Structure formats: C-alpha cells, structure tokens
Amino acid sequence: MKPTRIVVIGGGFAGVNFIRQLAGNEAFEITLVDRNNYNFFPPLLYQVATGFLTMSNISYPFRKLFRKHKNVHFRLAELIALHPEQNQVETSTGIIGYDMLVLAMGTETNYFGMENVKRLAVPMKTVSDALALRNYLLLQLERASIEQDPEERKRLMTIVVAGGGPTGVEISGMLAEMRKRIFRLDYPELDINDMDIHLVDALPTVLAPMSKASQTDTLSYLQQLNVKVTLNKQVKDYVNEEVLFADGSKIHTRTLIWTAGVSATPLRGLPESCFGKGKRLLVDIFNKVAGTANIYAIGDNCLQSGDPAFVNGHPQLAQVAIQQGRVLAKNLLKKGESWAEFRYNDKGSMAIVGNFKAVADLPKLHFKGFIAYMMWLAVHLFSLTRYRNRVKTLMNWAWAFFTRDQALRYIVREKKSS
Amino acid sequence: MKPTRIVVIGGGFAGVNFIRQLAGNEAFEITLVDRNNYNFFPPLLYQVATGFLTMSNISYPFRKLFRKHKNVHFRLAELIALHPEQNQVETSTGIIGYDMLVLAMGTETNYFGMENVKRLAVPMKTVSDALALRNYLLLQLERASIEQDPEERKRLMTIVVAGGGPTGVEISGMLAEMRKRIFRLDYPELDINDMDIHLVDALPTVLAPMSKASQTDTLSYLQQLNVKVTLNKQVKDYVNEEVLFADGSKIHTRTLIWTAGVSATPLRGLPESCFGKGKRLLVDIFNKVAGTANIYAIGDNCLQSGDPAFVNGHPQLAQVAIQQGRVLAKNLLKKGESWAEFRYNDKGSMAIVGNFKAVADLPKLHFKGFIAYMMWLAVHLFSLTRYRNRVKTLMNWAWAFFTRDQALRYIVREKKSS
C-alpha cells in the first residue's frame, strides 16, 4: 500500500507533537515545512531577549530531531498559498503535493492596524525577535551612557512593555531584576534610578485568563520589583518617541516592547468561510477545517467548536496545541474504529515574575512564590524538546541562580565584515 | 595628581591585555573604544561557523570584564579618525580626548583588490562573519536538498576554502568531519559523495610559518579527511559561481570561504610615513608610532623594528599581541626607571585538523596527532578570557567528544517578524 502523504506546515508545539506520533510509521510519508530550520520553545524567548539563555538552549534543529525517522522529511520554506483543488501547497521553494494537509502555523504579532507601532515597536514572537530585542535594549543603554541631554537620556532608559500576558509580565519582571542586579554594575555612567520600566495593558488586570489570586500576587511581585503597572490603558499610537494612550496620556520612550496581541498567521487559498475570530481557522471536533475534505488545523491557528467545556474555542496555549497534535495523529492511527473527539485537558497554567517568584494555577489549586517558581522550572525544563537542551538549560539556570549574573549581553550585528 | 587619560582603540588580545595590567590603578583613567560590546577569541571562530560552539562560548562582554575597575570605561563606537594635534580621537559617537592613545585595532580581511571576491566570498574574521557563514553553509545544503539539476546541486555542495593558514586548515578539516558524521545523517536527500571540500593556497605549502614536519602532517591529515588540497594556486576572480585561478583552471561553487589574507584595519589622521607593509603602523621597540609623541600601537596592526630576532617585524599572532600589550603597560608602571625593550618570546604555534588531530611546534619540538590535540585543547581552554567561558566551552567540547554531534546548526535571520 502506498503511504499517505501528509504535509505539515509549521513545526511548533502542535506540528512537532503531531509528527512524533507518526514518525517511524511506514503508513505515512510526512513532510514538515517551516520557515526556520529549528523548533524552539516560545515560553523561554524572554530569557533569550534578556541574555540569560542562548537561542541554542531553547532550540533544536528539525533535521536532527527527526533524523532517525526515514518517513519524516524537512523542507525549509515559506508557505505562499494553498491550492486545495489540486491537493497542493505552494511554497517559496516550490509546489508540494499531499493526501492530507495539517496547518500548524501558530500566530503572529497583532498590531491592531497601528502602523507606527508595527514599524517602531519591538515584538517578541520569534527567536529573531528575541535576539533583535537583546541587541536593541543593550544599544539604548550604550547610547544613554554617553548622552548629555537628560531628557533624551531618560527616553533611552525608559522601557514600555505593552501587554500584561505571560510574556509581558515575564519580560518586565526580568528587566526589573536586571536593573537591580546587573545594569547598575555594568553602566556606572548611568543613574539607574532614571530607568523606568512600565507594563501597560488595556484590560483591568494582568494575566487575564488566570485566577484572581494569581493576578493579585503577580501585581504585587511586579510592584515589589518597582515595575510601574498601569491597567485599563490602551495604546493608540507611537509617534516621536511617545507612546500615546487612548485616555490622552503618554510616555516618552525609545523602547516599546509589544506583546499585546496575536492573530493567526495569514493564509491564502481558502475561502473566507473557513476563518473565524482572529483569522483562526474554523475546525470541527476532529480538527478538520470547515468545508474541506483533507485539510486539518491544530494549535493556535485554529478555533475549534464542539468541546463542551470550551464552547467559544480554546485559549491559545501550548498545552492545547500539544494535545490537538497528539489526538489528531492518534486518530490517524486508528484502523476502522471511529475517531476520538478532542477534549482539552487543562493541566493548569503558570507565569514567572522575576527571580525565584512565580504564580501557578492548577485546576483546583493556586501556588505562588518560590514553590510556584520550582513548579515552573520543573515543567519548563521537562517540556524542552530534547535531553541535551534540558541539561544545558538547567546548567545555565543553575549558573544564573548561584551568580545571579548571566552574561550573554552581546550586541551582535549580522553584517559581513569588510 | 590627575590620572593619565589613556584611550585604547580595540579590545582584542593586545588591547585587553594592556588594560588588565592597569585596571584598578588610579594613576590611569582608561577608555576602551570598540565597535562591539564584547571581547572574543578568534582562534575558535571556526567552531562557531560550523555550529560546535555558540558565540557566547568564545565571547565576553567588556562591561562585565572590567566591571570591578572604576578606572576603566567602555565606549561602543567606530573609530572615524585621529586628530593627533588636538590629542583627540573622533568616533561615531563623538570626540574623546586623551593624554596617550593606544591603537590595537588588529586586522581585517584582505581581498587584494578583487571586488567580486569581496562581494561574494564569505570571510572569517569576526563573530558576525562566523554566524553569517554558519547560516550560509546550512542554507546551501537546504537548497541542494531540493535541487533537481545535478550541476547546480554540485555547485551548492562544493566548498572552496581559500587560504591554507590555521583558519583555512581548521575550517576545511572541520567541514570534512561534518560531511562524514553529520551532513550524511541530516541530509538523507543528498548523496554526500557529491560534496567536495577544496583547500587552495597560492603558496607551495599549508601553514607556511610552521615547521616542515607540521606542514607535512597537516597535509596528510587533510588528505585522510578527503579534503582536496591544491597548492601553488592563486585565486584571481570569482564570477558566475566559478572561482578562477591564475593558472587558468576553475572550480564551480556557490561557496568561497576567504581566509587568504589580512591587512591592518585602516586609519585616518596619521601621515603616510607612519605606515609600513600591509598598512601596519611602524613602531619603535617601545611600540610608539613613528613620528608621534604619545601614540602607541600594539598587536596585529603594528610593525615593530628593533627586536633582534625579528628584523622584519613580528608575525601577526595572538602571542605577540598579548606580550606587546603587557610590556607596554608594564613600562607605563615604571617610575623613573628606563623602559624595557620589547622582545617576543615565541612559545610555539599549533593548528587543529579535524577531530582529535593537531600539529604543534614548540621552540625545539614538533608534536602531532592526539597529543598535539590535547596540547591545543589545554592552551586554548586556558586562554579563554574568563572562568565561565572555560567551563562552558569545556562542557561543549566534552559533549562533542562523547556524541561527536554538536547541534548548533541554526539558520537565524535577524529580520524582525511582522
């Protein structure tokens, strides 16, 4: 029997967990298409951006990940468009035919149509973003260190983080820790009290999807770290080094870190009727895209109906993506039996705030402080793709723990030397 | 007494070793100017380019390096010009005055006026170069993996390394090891026998400054690794994906790695009479630049006269730079006594060829094979700037030793995500 040709677009949590179930099974011939040649672990991007981990600590090359499995192929390419009538995808490096297509492209930063913000703010979605942010932050401090004009120096030293989700909370907490322990020592030219770190969100709380207790604890941790948290505050524009808010107020800054929203990665070749809120692909309880015969979507880029506890679809979380990938693959492995309907098993969620402090919501319990930090550490370490990264990341963290001073603060430009 | 204001341009071996002697001494106020915010260890760049070490294994931020010393300041800037009459240097971020200027800018890649080579070849002098080379090499293999035309595939899989010095030898040896152990597994689509690695040099030998025995052993190691070594072969041009040689022959390739020459980093503001062969600054036996009162040059960018054993100047080696930096600083510390003349103490030289094989010339002895490899390891490990890097680099190497398969094969683009 000829193997089923499956093309998977995107090697994040959803795509990789889907493929893993089928790797080595000769009934399937799988091609993974990704714009990068590596998988990475988004929850730790903020540690790359702040120089505590290298990108290699949180990444793993696809070719090595699937090297042992002859039925898994990798293709470095951007998706251009789907051609569902021909059962083909068009990529930047050519056409690929399929029997079944799995869309797992995740989301991208959403600037809500604000062109200035898109152009000038620094996003935090990809490894390239994190490295660019590291360069950008350090460069502002270098500039501040020689700036004579106090107002311009203040603008260079002010950081506004927009978005009070986990990424925004984690990066503002980490920057506040660095201000206290590192920047003060590295930049003796600067009065580090001039450095303001703002966290703003349009909602009335940080970490909106978490428990009330987690929200309150997080807010209090951030305030202990002297992060200026402002809620109910919506960014409207970013002009002349001023972040402008809906209420008419503004903050002067050269650094706006944008973690305030995502939308599904856009897609050409499917009718409008396939898409729901946030451009997410509408899928049934088996993750099949509405109105298609052999196209599936898993992870952040789909919006699923039919899960009784999540009538408005699932939150865009790693756990949902992982479980959808696994369940879809396991359904493909069934012979004759009817497919299992997807039910999201919520194992809880957590966020880290600065050194050694975190909040965690388990289905019925709330944890905070050092215990939550250790839980966060265990879960994230365990989730890292492969053994090597775990060991190395643990060593980096152990180092950071003992010295409280990682030193990956490099400004690396990609330009070729002459 | 007011401290002597010393400005040091360049934080490589020479500059850092100079500063270290004076750090913490209140008689001196030192400003280090560098275009990067980190020191790095050039002998291991080729391991970054091939994905065996991360840039953080071989680098260290200046601000952290000198953090404890209040008399050392760092300034991220490019040198624009000297204004010796005013005792000022002009940089990309402003003017800096000095009492004494120390030029330690090293060298840059020399393309000998070949514009096409400069435009299309990949150099290996900086961390950015090494990262760009890593991206470039992997991208060619990704392209080859989907290329249908056998001739174009061959061009994508052919690598020409120009320059048989240590860098050229080390990178061609490493690539040959990767071909054998890694590329074959990572790229099952490719017939890895199609992958040719050429090492070419205009001279009649590789590692020209080393002993005859080292040259012979290196050649034999490279041949065992199936590197195609061609000597007496001078690159003339690089056009239409063909490297053209002086003897009329050519090699089709998409990848020309250029390690065939350096010249001193150019400098504006000093008269022509200050410069010698290879644009190197002519200095006396105390490293003072000819015709100046308070300008010194140390390391690869100077050409020193007066050392009896090196009447034509010293070779451009790390050891010379380190010793010149230290001797100049120690002379400054002398009170009343006359300054020591510089004498280069040649401790020997070595090069590594592939896994676990190296050659080493001590003043009277020649070593090869695994013993030389262990010597190479010990010396390089010991020379890494600081403790942390040593431990981490050793761990990376230990890992590479046991698994023979480091996995830093990431293609990382710097562009911001949308």
PDB file of C-alpha atoms in Angstrom, chain B residues 282-396:
ATOM      1  CA  LEU B 282      55.551  51.477  12.119  1.00  0.00           C
ATOM      2  CA  VAL B 283      56.509  51.392  15.776  1.00  0.00           C
ATOM      3  CA  ASP B 284      59.767  51.517  17.691  1.00  0.00           C
ATOM      4  CA  ILE B 285      60.916  48.956  20.223  1.00  0.00           C
ATOM      5  CA  PHE B 286      58.621  50.570  22.841  1.00  0.00           C
ATOM      6  CA  ASN B 287      55.616  50.343  20.455  1.00  0.00           C
ATOM      7  CA  LYS B 288      55.489  54.095  19.883  1.00  0.00           C
ATOM      8  CA  VAL B 289      54.238  55.047  16.423  1.00  0.00           C
ATOM      9  CA  ALA B 290      56.935  56.624  14.240  1.00  0.00           C
ATOM     10  CA  GLY B 291      56.919  60.419  14.381  1.00  0.00           C
ATOM     11  CA  THR B 292      54.362  60.740  17.163  1.00  0.00           C
ATOM     12  CA  ALA B 293      54.796  61.766  20.788  1.00  0.00           C
ATOM     13  CA  ASN B 294      52.028  59.898  22.609  1.00  0.00           C
ATOM     14  CA  ILE B 295      50.527  57.394  20.163  1.00  0.00           C
ATOM     15  CA  TYR B 296      51.300  53.717  20.547  1.00  0.00           C
ATOM     16  CA  ALA B 297      50.272  50.689  18.511  1.00  0.00           C
ATOM     17  CA  ILE B 298      50.223  47.082  19.716  1.00  0.00           C
ATOM     18  CA  GLY B 299      49.239  43.773  18.161  1.00  0.00           C
ATOM     19  CA  ASP B 300      48.499  42.854  14.565  1.00  0.00           C
ATOM     20  CA  ASN B 301      48.132  46.439  13.386  1.00  0.00           C
ATOM     21  CA  CYS B 302      51.729  47.392  14.160  1.00  0.00           C
ATOM     22  CA  LEU B 303      55.073  46.527  12.561  1.00  0.00           C
ATOM     23  CA  GLN B 304      57.840  46.751  15.071  1.00  0.00           C
ATOM     24  CA  SER B 305      61.540  47.295  14.424  1.00  0.00           C
ATOM     25  CA  GLY B 306      64.367  46.676  16.861  1.00  0.00           C
ATOM     26  CA  ASP B 307      63.639  43.127  18.067  1.00  0.00           C
ATOM     27  CA  PRO B 308      66.905  41.408  17.039  1.00  0.00           C
ATOM     28  CA  ALA B 309      65.333  38.036  16.276  1.00  0.00           C
ATOM     29  CA  PHE B 310      62.602  39.626  14.146  1.00  0.00           C
ATOM     30  CA  VAL B 311      64.301  42.211  11.967  1.00  0.00           C
ATOM     31  CA  ASN B 312      61.374  42.266   9.527  1.00  0.00           C
ATOM     32  CA  GLY B 313      58.803  42.651  12.302  1.00  0.00           C
ATOM     33  CA  HIS B 314      56.808  40.008  14.132  1.00  0.00           C
ATOM     34  CA  PRO B 315      54.311  37.554  12.729  1.00  0.00           C
ATOM     35  CA  GLN B 316      50.689  38.612  13.303  1.00  0.00           C
ATOM     36  CA  LEU B 317      49.938  36.193  16.126  1.00  0.00           C
ATOM     37  CA  ALA B 318      47.913  36.303  19.303  1.00  0.00           C
ATOM     38  CA  GLN B 319      51.025  35.738  21.427  1.00  0.00           C
ATOM     39  CA  VAL B 320      52.799  38.788  20.005  1.00  0.00           C
ATOM     40  CA  ALA B 321      49.719  40.950  20.652  1.00  0.00           C
ATOM     41  CA  ILE B 322      49.353  39.707  24.223  1.00  0.00           C
ATOM     42  CA  GLN B 323      53.023  40.260  25.022  1.00  0.00           C
ATOM     43  CA  GLN B 324      53.144  43.714  23.423  1.00  0.00           C
ATOM     44  CA  GLY B 325      50.080  44.780  25.389  1.00  0.00           C
ATOM     45  CA  ARG B 326      51.576  43.596  28.662  1.00  0.00           C
ATOM     46  CA  VAL B 327      55.047  45.017  28.082  1.00  0.00           C
ATOM     47  CA  LEU B 328      53.727  48.450  27.123  1.00  0.00           C
ATOM     48  CA  ALA B 329      51.507  48.578  30.225  1.00  0.00           C
ATOM     49  CA  LYS B 330      54.350  47.454  32.485  1.00  0.00           C
ATOM     50  CA  ASN B 331      56.575  50.149  31.038  1.00  0.00           C
ATOM     51  CA  LEU B 332      53.950  52.733  31.978  1.00  0.00           C
ATOM     52  CA  LEU B 333      54.067  51.461  35.529  1.00  0.00           C
ATOM     53  CA  LYS B 334      57.796  52.083  35.827  1.00  0.00           C
ATOM     54  CA  LYS B 335      58.673  55.108  37.882  1.00  0.00           C
ATOM     55  CA  GLY B 336      61.869  56.746  36.795  1.00  0.00           C
ATOM     56  CA  GLU B 337      63.423  53.517  35.514  1.00  0.00           C
ATOM     57  CA  SER B 338      64.091  53.217  31.827  1.00  0.00           C
ATOM     58  CA  TRP B 339      61.536  51.295  29.757  1.00  0.00           C
ATOM     59  CA  ALA B 340      62.067  47.658  28.801  1.00  0.00           C
ATOM     60  CA  GLU B 341      62.592  46.978  25.119  1.00  0.00           C
ATOM     61  CA  PHE B 342      60.146  44.503  23.614  1.00  0.00           C
ATOM     62  CA  ARG B 343      61.438  41.001  22.933  1.00  0.00           C
ATOM     63  CA  TYR B 344      58.999  38.475  21.526  1.00  0.00           C
ATOM     64  CA  ASN B 345      59.106  35.198  23.448  1.00  0.00           C
ATOM     65  CA  ASP B 346      57.974  32.593  20.918  1.00  0.00           C
ATOM     66  CA  LYS B 347      56.143  29.886  22.847  1.00  0.00           C
ATOM     67  CA  GLY B 348      55.334  27.916  19.732  1.00  0.00           C
ATOM     68  CA  SER B 349      52.323  27.571  17.499  1.00  0.00           C
ATOM     69  CA  MET B 350      49.719  24.970  16.712  1.00  0.00           C
ATOM     70  CA  ALA B 351      46.797  24.140  14.475  1.00  0.00           C
ATOM     71  CA  ILE B 352      43.996  21.629  14.749  1.00  0.00           C
ATOM     72  CA  VAL B 353      42.908  19.426  11.848  1.00  0.00           C
ATOM     73  CA  GLY B 354      39.600  17.669  12.277  1.00  0.00           C
ATOM     74  CA  ASN B 355      38.582  15.704  15.344  1.00  0.00           C
ATOM     75  CA  PHE B 356      41.333  14.912  17.813  1.00  0.00           C
ATOM     76  CA  LYS B 357      44.226  15.625  15.479  1.00  0.00           C
ATOM     77  CA  ALA B 358      46.525  18.615  15.588  1.00  0.00           C
ATOM     78  CA  VAL B 359      50.082  19.743  14.948  1.00  0.00           C
ATOM     79  CA  ALA B 360      52.197  21.759  17.375  1.00  0.00           C
ATOM     80  CA  ASP B 361      55.610  23.381  17.041  1.00  0.00           C
ATOM     81  CA  LEU B 362      57.331  24.179  20.279  1.00  0.00           C
ATOM     82  CA  PRO B 363      60.564  26.133  20.031  1.00  0.00           C
ATOM     83  CA  LYS B 364      62.554  22.899  19.606  1.00  0.00           C
ATOM     84  CA  LEU B 365      59.966  20.152  19.368  1.00  0.00           C
ATOM     85  CA  HIS B 366      57.250  19.031  16.986  1.00  0.00           C
ATOM     86  CA  PHE B 367      54.115  17.182  18.120  1.00  0.00           C
ATOM     87  CA  LYS B 368      51.303  15.678  16.138  1.00  0.00           C
ATOM     88  CA  GLY B 369      48.110  13.660  16.446  1.00  0.00           C
ATOM     89  CA  PHE B 370      46.178  13.211  19.662  1.00  0.00           C
ATOM     90  CA  ILE B 371      48.961  14.568  21.896  1.00  0.00           C
ATOM     91  CA  ALA B 372      49.081  17.768  19.883  1.00  0.00           C
ATOM     92  CA  TYR B 373      45.293  17.874  20.039  1.00  0.00           C
ATOM     93  CA  MET B 374      45.356  17.701  23.845  1.00  0.00           C
ATOM     94  CA  MET B 375      48.002  20.444  23.916  1.00  0.00           C
ATOM     95  CA  TRP B 376      45.842  22.558  21.630  1.00  0.00           C
ATOM     96  CA  LEU B 377      42.862  21.970  23.890  1.00  0.00           C
ATOM     97  CA  ALA B 378      44.759  22.865  27.061  1.00  0.00           C
ATOM     98  CA  VAL B 379      46.283  26.033  25.627  1.00  0.00           C
ATOM     99  CA  HIS B 380      43.052  27.287  24.096  1.00  0.00           C
ATOM    100  CA  LEU B 381      40.961  26.470  27.080  1.00  0.00           C
ATOM    101  CA  PHE B 382      43.432  28.226  29.335  1.00  0.00           C
ATOM    102  CA  SER B 383      43.484  31.260  27.099  1.00  0.00           C
ATOM    103  CA  LEU B 384      39.742  31.828  27.060  1.00  0.00           C
ATOM    104  CA  THR B 385      39.046  35.119  28.692  1.00  0.00           C
ATOM    105  CA  ARG B 386      37.279  34.120  31.856  1.00  0.00           C
ATOM    106  CA  TYR B 387      36.401  31.218  34.054  1.00  0.00           C
ATOM    107  CA  ARG B 388      32.788  30.782  32.967  1.00  0.00           C
ATOM    108  CA  ASN B 389      33.652  30.519  29.323  1.00  0.00           C
ATOM    109  CA  ARG B 390      36.289  27.944  30.056  1.00  0.00           C
ATOM    110  CA  VAL B 391      33.903  25.693  31.943  1.00  0.00           C
ATOM    111  CA  LYS B 392      31.152  26.062  29.375  1.00  0.00           C
ATOM    112  CA  THR B 393      33.447  25.577  26.435  1.00  0.00           C
ATOM    113  CA  LEU B 394      34.960  22.507  28.050  1.00  0.00           C
ATOM    114  CA  MET B 395      31.477  21.100  28.569  1.00  0.00           C
ATOM    115  CA  ASN B 396      30.578  21.765  24.955  1.00  0.00           C
TER     116      ASN B 396
END
